[in-house]
Backbone as CSV, one residue per row, in Angstrom:
resi,resn,N_x,N_y,N_z,CA_x,CA_y,CA_z,C_x,C_y,C_z
1,UNK,16.330,18.150,-6.963,16.238,17.323,-5.785,15.340,15.887,-6.357
2,UNK,15.718,14.676,-6.265,15.068,13.589,-6.810,13.643,13.683,-6.137
3,UNK,12.873,12.871,-6.915,11.126,13.047,-6.372,11.178,12.294,-5.070
4,UNK,11.596,11.216,-5.072,10.925,10.310,-3.853,12.270,10.071,-2.893
5,UNK,12.164,10.788,-1.751,13.215,10.757,-0.852,12.613,11.104,0.413
6,UNK,12.436,10.145,1.428,12.097,10.341,2.970,13.253,10.354,3.869
7,UNK,12.844,11.058,4.844,13.779,11.044,6.061,13.938,9.481,6.563
8,UNK,15.313,9.381,6.997,15.500,8.029,7.667,14.788,7.663,8.929
9,UNK,14.227,6.477,9.150,13.969,5.921,10.730,14.967,5.555,11.452
10,UNK,14.961,5.622,12.996,15.964,4.803,13.366,15.247,3.666,14.196
11,UNK,16.290,2.931,14.661,15.604,1.542,14.931,15.492,1.615,16.457
12,UNK,14.413,2.401,16.791,14.329,2.825,18.356,12.798,2.134,18.337
13,UNK,12.721,1.096,19.344,11.240,0.504,19.621,10.086,1.678,19.707
14,UNK,10.558,2.737,20.706,9.505,3.560,20.937,8.775,4.299,19.750
15,UNK,9.838,4.729,18.806,9.591,5.676,17.549,8.464,4.634,16.822
16,UNK,9.101,3.158,16.655,8.353,2.302,15.649,7.027,2.005,16.224
17,UNK,7.021,1.526,17.576,5.692,1.343,18.035,4.641,2.396,17.973
18,UNK,5.209,3.844,18.240,4.364,4.944,18.033,3.813,5.036,16.294
19,UNK,4.706,4.522,15.584,4.523,4.696,14.216,3.187,3.523,13.938
20,UNK,3.500,2.279,14.367,2.288,1.527,14.245,1.119,1.586,14.635
21,UNK,1.126,2.615,15.893,-0.117,2.987,16.566,-0.778,4.055,15.408
22,UNK,0.108,4.779,15.041,-0.574,5.749,14.031,-1.059,5.353,12.774
23,UNK,-0.529,4.169,12.388,-0.938,3.605,11.297,-2.116,2.482,11.427
24,UNK,-2.709,2.510,12.763,-3.917,1.712,13.115,-3.737,0.416,13.467
25,UNK,-2.676,0.074,14.412,-2.462,-1.415,14.713,-2.536,-1.384,16.300
26,UNK,-3.315,-2.076,16.669,-3.538,-2.326,18.081,-2.069,-2.686,18.652
27,UNK,-1.726,-2.503,19.987,-0.521,-2.611,20.391,-0.644,-4.059,21.139
28,UNK,-1.273,-5.011,20.428,-0.946,-6.617,20.996,0.428,-6.855,20.608
29,UNK,1.012,-6.327,19.663,2.346,-6.799,19.234,3.089,-5.316,19.303
30,UNK,4.522,-5.472,19.995,5.092,-4.318,20.109,6.763,-4.837,19.834
31,UNK,7.485,-3.600,19.001,8.834,-3.918,19.051,9.654,-3.661,20.397
32,UNK,10.583,-4.433,20.475,11.601,-4.432,21.550,12.904,-4.475,21.131
33,UNK,13.968,-3.999,22.046,15.307,-4.090,21.644,15.710,-5.607,21.775
34,UNK,16.480,-5.934,21.034,17.513,-7.196,21.116,18.826,-6.728,21.424
35,UNK,19.103,-6.824,22.739,20.308,-6.152,23.445,21.488,-7.128,22.842
36,UNK,21.418,-8.272,22.589,22.854,-9.022,22.252,22.288,-10.411,21.713
37,UNK,23.244,-11.058,21.050,22.829,-12.270,20.314,23.052,-13.452,21.056
38,UNK,23.551,-13.366,22.402,23.834,-14.595,23.032,22.374,-15.163,23.890
39,UNK,22.495,-16.714,24.180,21.048,-16.965,24.937,20.456,-15.989,25.980
40,UNK,21.521,-15.638,26.987,20.970,-15.081,28.106,20.252,-13.726,27.717
41,UNK,20.715,-12.823,26.652,20.208,-11.569,26.340,18.941,-11.945,25.333
42,UNK,18.992,-13.043,24.607,17.705,-13.270,23.929,16.618,-13.866,24.846
43,UNK,17.027,-14.236,26.056,15.954,-14.740,26.985,15.262,-13.659,27.311
44,UNK,15.715,-12.514,27.214,15.019,-11.284,28.024,13.837,-10.793,26.972
45,UNK,14.011,-11.218,25.507,12.964,-10.657,24.733,11.571,-11.655,25.042
46,UNK,10.555,-10.802,24.913,9.381,-11.641,25.051,8.790,-12.530,24.205
47,UNK,8.219,-13.452,24.312,7.815,-14.552,23.279,6.260,-14.368,23.271
48,UNK,5.712,-14.833,21.918,6.354,-15.254,20.732,6.821,-14.079,20.190
49,UNK,7.768,-14.458,19.253,8.355,-13.136,18.216,8.132,-13.697,16.873
50,UNK,7.392,-12.670,16.208,6.891,-12.745,14.726,7.567,-12.063,13.867
51,UNK,8.509,-11.164,13.953,9.356,-10.819,12.944,10.306,-9.758,13.680
52,UNK,11.685,-9.846,12.940,12.772,-9.008,13.527,13.203,-7.886,12.429
53,UNK,13.579,-6.848,12.629,13.968,-5.983,11.751,15.552,-5.889,12.244
54,UNK,16.302,-5.608,11.228,17.804,-5.487,11.184,18.243,-4.390,10.646
55,UNK,18.850,-3.477,11.431,19.404,-2.060,10.737,20.778,-2.409,10.789
56,UNK,21.526,-2.329,9.553,22.825,-2.569,9.215,23.637,-1.686,8.148
57,UNK,24.773,-1.571,8.294,25.744,-0.561,7.378,25.805,-1.290,5.834
58,UNK,25.439,-0.279,5.053,25.700,-0.951,3.742,27.077,-0.327,3.432
59,UNK,28.076,-1.543,3.174,29.381,-1.215,3.003,29.971,-1.743,1.586
60,UNK,30.877,-1.693,1.169,31.471,-2.402,0.005,31.505,-3.693,0.288
61,UNK,31.909,-4.080,1.311,31.643,-5.821,1.560,30.414,-6.226,1.327
62,UNK,29.516,-5.547,1.890,28.049,-6.092,1.864,27.386,-5.858,0.389
63,UNK,28.094,-4.910,-0.284,27.602,-4.921,-1.733,28.086,-5.848,-2.596
64,UNK,29.483,-6.326,-2.340,29.671,-7.352,-3.002,29.238,-8.623,-2.512
65,UNK,28.885,-8.802,-1.419,28.438,-10.253,-1.188,26.723,-10.079,-1.862
66,UNK,25.960,-9.030,-1.860,24.909,-8.822,-2.377,24.666,-9.262,-3.793
67,UNK,25.691,-8.818,-4.610,25.686,-9.124,-5.976,25.601,-10.754,-5.855
68,UNK,26.936,-11.210,-5.362,27.204,-12.855,-5.340,26.055,-13.402,-5.076
69,UNK,25.503,-13.124,-4.104,24.232,-13.696,-3.398,22.946,-13.824,-4.565
70,UNK,22.655,-12.666,-5.279,21.812,-12.486,-6.408,22.316,-13.260,-7.531
71,UNK,23.394,-13.320,-7.880,23.901,-14.193,-9.047,23.679,-15.700,-8.679
72,UNK,24.068,-16.075,-7.498,24.113,-17.569,-7.095,22.496,-17.906,-6.938
73,UNK,21.634,-17.180,-6.582,20.219,-17.654,-6.593,19.577,-17.564,-7.924
74,UNK,19.975,-16.735,-8.718,19.417,-16.743,-10.079,20.073,-17.908,-10.676
75,UNK,21.037,-18.243,-10.241,21.691,-19.650,-11.063,21.179,-20.837,-10.683
76,UNK,20.949,-20.845,-9.215,20.619,-22.057,-8.579,18.888,-22.239,-8.347
77,UNK,18.389,-21.144,-8.239,17.023,-20.993,-7.995,16.766,-21.295,-6.398
78,UNK,15.685,-20.966,-6.050,15.267,-21.029,-4.698,13.556,-21.143,-4.508
79,UNK,13.279,-21.756,-3.499,12.049,-22.020,-3.257,11.299,-20.692,-2.484
80,UNK,10.375,-19.958,-2.750,9.880,-18.700,-2.063,8.129,-19.324,-2.279
81,UNK,7.542,-19.205,-1.225,6.177,-19.203,-1.037,5.199,-18.078,-1.815
82,UNK,4.208,-18.467,-2.547,3.671,-17.183,-3.255,2.816,-16.284,-2.054
83,UNK,2.674,-17.144,-0.966,2.116,-16.034,0.082,2.974,-15.067,0.662
84,UNK,4.392,-15.128,0.362,5.205,-13.973,0.737,4.786,-12.797,0.509
85,UNK,4.497,-11.924,1.247,4.403,-10.348,0.685,5.590,-9.744,0.644
86,UNK,6.110,-9.230,-0.616,7.204,-8.783,-0.833,7.116,-7.453,-1.705
87,UNK,7.749,-6.332,-1.196,7.655,-5.174,-2.121,8.951,-4.721,-2.264
88,UNK,9.193,-3.917,-3.692,10.467,-3.253,-3.884,10.524,-1.876,-3.156
89,UNK,11.908,-1.397,-2.881,11.974,-0.014,-2.337,12.476,0.896,-3.708
90,UNK,11.755,1.873,-3.929,11.912,2.808,-4.840,12.167,4.183,-4.260
91,UNK,11.907,4.386,-3.019,11.679,5.617,-2.255,13.258,5.689,-1.344
92,UNK,14.117,6.783,-1.674,15.251,6.540,-0.897,14.934,6.701,0.653
93,UNK,15.727,6.217,1.669,15.425,5.963,3.003,14.101,5.834,3.664
94,UNK,13.319,4.915,2.684,11.995,4.401,3.236,12.266,3.070,3.612
95,UNK,13.468,2.539,3.982,13.559,1.163,4.086,13.145,0.762,5.620
96,UNK,12.885,1.684,6.387,12.419,1.446,7.921,11.054,1.263,7.357
97,UNK,10.276,1.817,6.690,8.851,1.806,6.620,8.525,0.419,5.725
98,UNK,9.361,0.447,4.888,9.300,-1.051,4.024,9.499,-2.128,4.853
99,UNK,10.530,-2.239,5.606,10.745,-2.984,6.537,9.603,-3.482,7.630
100,UNK,8.905,-2.450,8.040,7.871,-2.478,8.897,6.513,-3.056,8.073
101,UNK,6.311,-2.619,6.926,5.524,-3.040,6.056,5.642,-4.609,5.832
102,UNK,6.675,-5.048,5.628,7.100,-6.404,5.353,6.684,-7.354,6.907
103,UNK,7.068,-6.931,7.698,6.926,-7.387,9.106,5.597,-7.583,9.351
104,UNK,4.632,-6.465,9.200,3.284,-6.495,9.507,2.565,-7.241,8.364
105,UNK,2.850,-7.081,7.124,2.113,-7.696,6.096,2.415,-9.317,6.148
106,UNK,3.345,-9.761,6.454,3.413,-11.260,6.602,3.030,-11.874,7.887
107,UNK,2.664,-11.046,8.653,1.947,-11.355,10.087,0.310,-10.834,10.273
108,UNK,-0.067,-10.655,9.087,-1.258,-9.600,9.109,-2.410,-10.427,9.764
109,UNK,-2.542,-11.807,9.740,-3.355,-12.730,10.510,-3.254,-12.620,11.841
110,UNK,-2.177,-12.081,12.490,-1.885,-11.842,14.065,-2.241,-10.653,14.417
111,UNK,-2.421,-9.715,13.496,-2.539,-8.146,13.916,-4.035,-7.829,14.049
112,UNK,-4.195,-7.004,15.233,-5.500,-6.360,15.132,-5.544,-5.087,14.753
113,UNK,-6.276,-4.713,13.499,-6.044,-3.353,12.903,-7.293,-2.600,13.357
114,UNK,-7.129,-1.213,13.523,-8.291,-0.465,13.674,-9.173,-0.306,12.444
115,UNK,-10.349,-0.254,12.522,-11.277,-0.108,11.260,-10.810,0.691,10.339
116,UNK,-10.229,1.838,10.680,-9.853,2.999,9.672,-8.313,2.790,9.416
117,UNK,-7.802,1.870,9.840,-6.146,1.581,9.442,-5.538,1.906,8.129
118,UNK,-4.746,3.050,8.113,-4.073,3.463,6.685,-3.387,2.186,6.143
119,UNK,-2.745,1.439,7.264,-1.783,0.275,6.514,-2.602,-0.803,6.299
120,UNK,-3.735,-1.067,7.003,-4.677,-2.295,6.570,-5.136,-1.960,5.159
121,UNK,-5.576,-0.560,4.868,-5.932,-0.385,3.613,-4.883,-0.698,2.493
122,UNK,-3.733,-0.028,2.954,-2.568,-0.216,1.812,-2.380,-1.677,1.417
123,UNK,-2.562,-2.513,2.735,-2.010,-4.067,2.441,-3.280,-4.551,1.578
124,UNK,-4.550,-4.196,1.871,-5.788,-4.860,1.106,-5.596,-4.361,-0.308
125,UNK,-5.345,-3.152,-0.539,-5.334,-2.595,-1.767,-3.953,-3.319,-2.588
126,UNK,-2.881,-3.369,-1.971,-1.641,-4.010,-2.621,-1.374,-5.512,-2.673
127,UNK,-2.360,-6.083,-2.189,-2.010,-7.692,-2.121,-1.996,-8.325,-3.474
128,UNK,-2.922,-7.601,-4.333,-3.026,-8.450,-5.847,-1.876,-7.962,-6.807
129,UNK,-0.874,-6.963,-6.229,-0.016,-6.238,-6.729,1.334,-7.066,-6.821
130,UNK,2.278,-6.621,-7.934,3.369,-7.135,-8.013,4.413,-6.552,-7.179
131,UNK,5.693,-7.104,-6.700,6.573,-6.108,-5.830,6.828,-4.762,-6.455
132,UNK,6.839,-4.724,-7.682,7.263,-3.344,-8.412,5.773,-2.426,-7.968
133,UNK,4.596,-2.831,-8.338,3.392,-1.918,-8.232,3.426,-1.762,-6.794
134,UNK,3.783,-2.256,-5.947,3.607,-2.212,-4.453,4.414,-0.842,-4.088
135,UNK,5.544,-0.932,-4.729,6.599,0.365,-4.529,6.014,1.492,-4.958
136,UNK,5.435,1.411,-6.251,4.977,2.587,-6.995,3.695,3.128,-6.000
137,UNK,2.860,1.983,-5.601,1.890,2.701,-4.817,2.261,3.224,-3.488
138,UNK,3.206,2.877,-2.917,3.762,3.496,-1.848,4.259,4.751,-2.080
139,UNK,4.775,5.117,-3.121,5.157,6.399,-3.525,3.881,7.399,-3.527
140,UNK,2.813,7.074,-3.823,1.608,7.750,-3.736,0.644,7.781,-2.711
141,UNK,1.101,6.961,-1.848,0.232,6.826,-0.522,0.429,7.799,0.594
142,UNK,-0.024,9.026,0.507,0.165,9.959,1.427,-0.004,9.738,2.890
143,UNK,-1.054,9.047,3.295,-1.168,8.734,4.555,0.106,8.054,5.343
144,UNK,0.602,7.020,4.630,1.869,6.437,5.247,3.199,7.390,5.167
145,UNK,3.378,8.104,4.050,4.196,9.168,4.021,4.301,10.188,4.822
146,UNK,3.310,10.706,5.418,3.095,11.624,6.441,3.531,11.208,7.710
147,UNK,2.869,9.944,7.863,3.184,9.286,9.132,4.496,8.936,9.410
148,UNK,5.258,8.523,8.459,6.655,8.342,8.456,7.387,9.423,8.461
149,UNK,7.136,10.618,8.106,7.943,11.838,8.455,7.720,12.099,9.920
150,UNK,6.490,12.068,10.450,6.537,12.625,11.917,7.267,11.468,12.624
151,UNK,7.433,10.464,12.424,8.223,9.416,13.223,9.716,9.496,12.914
152,UNK,9.991,10.069,11.783,11.394,10.115,11.606,11.945,11.451,12.587
153,UNK,10.850,12.322,12.625,11.426,13.560,13.601,11.100,13.342,14.989
154,UNK,10.631,12.052,15.387,10.458,11.576,16.783,11.656,11.239,17.571
155,UNK,12.486,10.629,16.673,13.655,9.943,17.107,14.448,10.813,18.362
156,UNK,15.407,9.889,19.020,16.285,10.473,20.069,17.363,11.246,19.283
157,UNK,18.025,10.654,18.344,19.048,11.432,17.473,18.358,12.179,16.520
158,UNK,18.944,13.476,16.254,18.556,14.384,15.192,18.440,13.877,13.881
159,UNK,17.112,13.808,13.348,16.842,13.353,12.109,18.035,13.814,11.092
160,UNK,18.784,13.059,10.358,19.426,13.875,9.067,18.830,14.533,8.344
161,UNK,19.319,15.436,7.451,18.538,16.293,6.537,18.227,15.428,5.474
162,UNK,17.324,15.743,4.882,16.852,14.775,3.630,17.600,14.229,2.578
163,UNK,18.581,15.292,2.479,19.661,15.072,1.072,20.899,14.496,1.743
164,UNK,20.957,13.938,3.015,22.233,13.458,3.603,22.220,12.108,3.210
165,UNK,23.475,11.596,2.624,23.553,10.039,2.492,23.515,9.130,3.500
166,UNK,22.514,8.369,3.420,22.412,7.420,4.719,22.816,6.137,4.331
167,UNK,23.766,5.544,4.766,24.380,4.164,4.503,23.931,3.082,5.502
168,UNK,22.689,3.424,6.363,22.194,2.394,7.050,21.025,1.873,6.425
169,UNK,20.880,0.457,6.612,19.576,0.148,5.789,18.857,-1.037,6.717
170,UNK,17.515,-0.889,6.619,16.585,-2.139,7.337,16.210,-3.123,6.350
171,UNK,16.255,-4.201,7.133,15.412,-5.406,6.486,14.586,-6.124,7.376
172,UNK,13.737,-6.936,6.827,12.857,-7.666,7.726,13.124,-9.082,7.713
173,UNK,12.759,-9.793,9.003,12.989,-11.340,8.787,11.833,-11.654,9.622
174,UNK,11.243,-12.668,8.516,9.713,-13.270,9.111,9.541,-14.635,8.753
175,UNK,8.761,-15.514,9.363,8.226,-16.863,9.137,7.197,-16.913,8.289
176,UNK,7.481,-17.510,7.240,6.041,-17.748,6.366,6.082,-19.043,6.006
177,UNK,5.105,-19.932,6.543,4.893,-21.425,6.075,6.302,-21.998,6.455
178,UNK,6.706,-21.862,7.912,7.835,-22.694,8.663,9.168,-22.332,7.753
179,UNK,9.229,-21.157,6.767,10.666,-20.896,6.386,10.775,-19.280,6.865
180,UNK,12.085,-19.126,6.981,12.712,-17.887,7.366,12.963,-17.154,6.194
181,UNK,12.230,-15.884,5.736,12.689,-15.168,4.786,13.331,-13.711,5.236
182,UNK,14.342,-13.153,4.508,14.827,-12.124,4.535,14.096,-11.161,3.345
183,UNK,13.688,-10.113,3.957,12.778,-9.306,2.757,13.702,-7.921,2.735
184,UNK,14.043,-7.761,1.643,14.749,-6.345,1.460,14.502,-5.699,0.155
185,UNK,14.002,-4.717,0.147,13.287,-3.911,-1.127,14.311,-3.619,-1.873
186,UNK,15.768,-3.816,-1.608,16.763,-3.351,-2.517,16.814,-4.767,-3.437
187,UNK,16.701,-5.926,-2.835,16.976,-7.149,-3.479,15.672,-7.410,-4.527
188,UNK,16.236,-8.115,-5.571,14.975,-8.573,-6.456,14.020,-9.567,-6.097
189,UNK,14.082,-10.391,-5.055,13.402,-11.177,-4.447,13.791,-11.384,-2.993
190,UNK,12.813,-12.013,-2.296,12.942,-12.593,-0.780,13.886,-13.561,-0.974
191,UNK,14.890,-13.701,0.042,15.784,-14.808,0.069,15.102,-15.633,1.436
192,UNK,15.342,-16.959,0.750,14.860,-17.995,1.726,16.113,-18.472,2.627
193,UNK,15.865,-18.556,3.954,17.131,-18.885,5.046,16.867,-20.323,5.287
194,UNK,16.000,-20.924,4.996,15.676,-22.125,5.391,14.601,-22.363,6.510
195,UNK,14.555,-23.523,7.159,13.307,-23.807,7.878,13.333,-23.100,9.015
196,UNK,12.292,-22.772,10.118,12.131,-22.356,11.178,10.728,-22.662,11.836
197,UNK,10.544,-22.218,13.116,9.245,-22.577,13.521,8.808,-21.296,14.526
198,UNK,7.870,-21.259,14.998,7.440,-20.197,15.977,8.130,-20.154,17.196
199,UNK,8.524,-21.364,17.762,9.124,-21.584,18.794,10.675,-20.828,18.545
200,UNK,11.394,-21.251,17.591,12.806,-21.018,17.171,13.101,-19.865,16.360
201,UNK,11.810,-19.146,16.145,12.241,-18.227,15.198,13.200,-17.072,15.520
202,UNK,13.072,-16.527,16.559,14.162,-15.540,17.200,15.538,-16.162,17.227
203,UNK,15.880,-17.174,17.544,17.114,-17.710,17.575,17.507,-17.897,16.176
204,UNK,16.782,-18.307,15.309,17.054,-18.570,13.941,17.347,-17.433,13.013
205,UNK,16.382,-16.152,13.348,16.567,-14.964,12.940,17.917,-14.121,13.317
206,UNK,18.114,-14.414,14.479,19.531,-14.115,15.006,20.644,-14.594,14.235
207,UNK,20.568,-16.027,13.737,21.791,-16.360,13.045,21.906,-15.884,11.814
208,UNK,20.809,-15.379,11.281,20.932,-14.719,9.816,21.578,-13.197,10.213
209,UNK,21.284,-12.486,11.391,21.713,-11.249,11.619,23.252,-11.488,11.871
210,UNK,23.836,-12.412,12.512,25.175,-12.732,12.907,26.007,-12.951,11.602
211,UNK,25.244,-13.489,10.593,26.229,-13.620,9.289,26.276,-12.092,8.701
212,UNK,25.491,-11.131,8.930,25.669,-9.897,8.349,26.938,-9.258,9.136
213,UNK,26.858,-9.725,10.572,27.671,-8.772,11.537,29.124,-9.611,10.910
214,UNK,29.338,-10.966,10.865,30.513,-11.645,10.316,31.109,-11.031,9.271
215,UNK,30.264,-10.659,8.270,30.709,-10.406,7.071,31.352,-8.946,7.139
216,UNK,30.981,-8.140,8.125,31.819,-6.793,8.433,32.080,-6.530,9.902
217,UNK,33.424,-7.425,10.276,33.738,-7.584,11.661,34.324,-6.227,12.331
218,UNK,34.493,-5.271,11.358,35.146,-3.919,12.244,33.870,-2.868,12.088
219,UNK,32.660,-3.334,11.694,31.661,-2.412,11.891,30.876,-2.691,13.024
220,UNK,30.211,-1.617,13.769,29.654,-1.769,15.150,28.079,-1.294,14.751
221,UNK,27.829,-0.737,13.639,26.403,-0.077,13.542,25.410,-1.105,13.348
222,UNK,25.223,-2.044,14.050,24.235,-3.141,13.793,23.237,-2.808,14.984
223,UNK,21.850,-3.174,14.632,20.853,-2.914,15.678,19.705,-3.880,15.344
224,UNK,19.283,-4.556,16.223,17.976,-5.500,15.995,16.846,-5.130,16.730
225,UNK,15.619,-5.105,16.221,14.398,-5.055,17.174,13.564,-6.268,16.690
226,UNK,12.952,-6.745,17.691,11.946,-8.004,17.677,10.607,-7.523,17.754
227,UNK,9.558,-7.922,16.983,8.127,-7.609,17.048,7.513,-8.836,17.993
228,UNK,7.296,-8.620,19.268,6.851,-9.505,20.144,5.479,-9.372,20.765
229,UNK,4.946,-10.303,21.195,3.537,-10.280,21.692,3.557,-9.555,23.151
230,UNK,2.720,-8.397,23.220,3.007,-7.501,24.272,2.061,-8.180,25.417
């Protein structure tokens, strides 16, 4: 068995909010379902929203796109603010937890952490590190792994066995310095999707989600949750 493999999380706000609580974050911000992409359904999401997690299927079409996107950005370059907190993913199935870390880390000034918060300590320790070092640090960070495992068992659907191949993947969308970034630990760097604002962030993030859906029109396994002010 390979060394670092976690049980996958599901995109269920109840499970994720419980996970945040166990990591020592006050419930001023809570994940909620985004039931659809049209304005009427988006109007049901409490504002402000500071992050969106998208769960999507990793298909051949997506992998082809991901390779092309990486080559294009390497050739053309992009602006990424140094203040964006980004980490790589080296643990199988840990994308839900890494998405969560990306969402919280890039909004850490808005969060209220308990004094003994395991996530607060992880962020403080890992801030000076490179994306690769942060990934290695998470591998050794027992407090988060244990919390992840208990959350993975919390879900409504039966958690798959740890060896089952999971082809669903989480990414985080965040606003840093009025730019919308896609943070995916399987990619070599954050992806800058252009300008955004606190007021338009949810709509802008949903436009990015729609692109994922349009690339795979016959796929139905897309799920978005938003980190909203409670």
